[in-house]
Amino acid sequence: MTLNKITRLVATCAVVALLGNAAAAQEVTLKLGHLANEENIWHKAAMKFAEEAKALTQGRVEVQIYPNESLGKEIDVINGMQLGTADMTITGESLQNWAPSAALLALPYAYKSLEHMDEVASGEIGAQIEAEIVEKADIRPLTYFARGPRNLSATREIKTPDALNGFKLRVPNVPIFVAAWQALGANPTPMAFSEVFTSLQNGTIEGQENPLALFKSGGFYEVQKVVNKTEHVRSWIYLTISERSWDKLSEADQAALMEAAQRTQAYERALFLADETALVADLEGRGVTFVEVDQAAFAAKARDAVLGAVAEEIRPLAEQIFNN
């Protein structure tokens, strides 16, 4: 064999090897759509995940972020993930439309503290919830983020359930929330978020319940100067990927995304804790008073109503959470 033939043969082998490596390291683009704006910590966490995913896969996986519902509303993105037009989202109890146990993510009065919620979310019950979501929704949770607890705002202190006495408050259109507040003696009224400020202003309702971030962004501090720290709903939300998108990844890249998700969770938790502290300081600066309440009394009075509103098939899990 001549030198030229040997050279051509070596070159051909090198090209084949390069093509083989390229095929093994196929690049993937994942579309991640969510409902938050660019200032929200969920968006910042999504950007962190994209950065970590790219680094850990040596650029093979690119995650493109679509905030502000620009890829569609939450349910639309979930449907898109199942159909193959979207790949990832940040979602939580909305998944109960497919996996009933996802309702446990936002179970009123069930989680006594952030630490208690973490125990459930990262423990055996959390694993059961995630498995059902994978099986029934074809969506895989990669990690979870904490959400700010919901508190009751008013123009007066409400330290015990007895102080409610027909108190008119806005709640989201979530049956279990309505049942809980009715059991506490209040008069809950489902209402669109966009109508809350005006309804507080004109006295149609006496109060509302939301996390501090929404209390601030809604401007409710202008008409409600008391936040009663009921912390009645602690919840978490998942960073998810569709199963069809997950299955397209190599085992190495799947492992890399799981590592990216764990790093993102730690990053988001630090942002979350700092944000909650900053919100309190900001609202106090606007004249808002934070009132400690008898949370145990609220929880005890609402418990039976909450369990009664939970789907029968997941009631044993709900009871486990309450008894933990």
C-alpha angles and dihedrals in degrees: 000000000000124000090249092054091049090049092050091048092051091047091050091050090050092052092049090050092050092049090049092052091047091052091049091050097045113174118240130195117205123196113216114190125183140165101239127098126243093267094055118103090232089063091047089050091050090053090049090051091051090051094049093044092053093047096045093049094044089244097309093118119051118186115202114202123217111186129180094044088290089145090045139281118308097267091042091055091048089052089047091053090054091048096043100249094107132030112195144018144163108248142146137170091008085080089072085086084076105015111037094201090066085079086075090070090079104029110159116242093354101108113064096192143351088266091053090050090050091052091055097040094049096036139072096295091049089051090052091050092049092048091053091049090052092047100043105026100033087230125121122213110220097184140331138243127210119242126213113265118254116248133189116245123198143144090260142036117276107185100160136027089251089067091064099070099165093331108178112228137164118243130176115259093270113131095211091054091051092049093050095051092045089054089052090057098255129126104237118196121194109226139161113264091237090063097051101087095052092044091053090046096052096039098247085131130021098212149346138217125228142127114283092253091062092040087058099040090048090055091233091144087076091068103020119053100174126074111189106205098228091143084192097161121043112174147162136219131210134236099219143185128197116253092235090056091044091052091055091063125088117245089253092053092045088055090047092053091050089053090047089052093052091050089048092052091055090047093048093047091056090050091046095053092046091047094052091051092047092049092055092049092047094049093046086054087056092054099265118146121210115214126200112225138190095267093175091058092051092048095047093051094047099042100090093045092050093049090046091054093051117097110264093238093061098035094100090057090048090051090050090055093049092048095046 
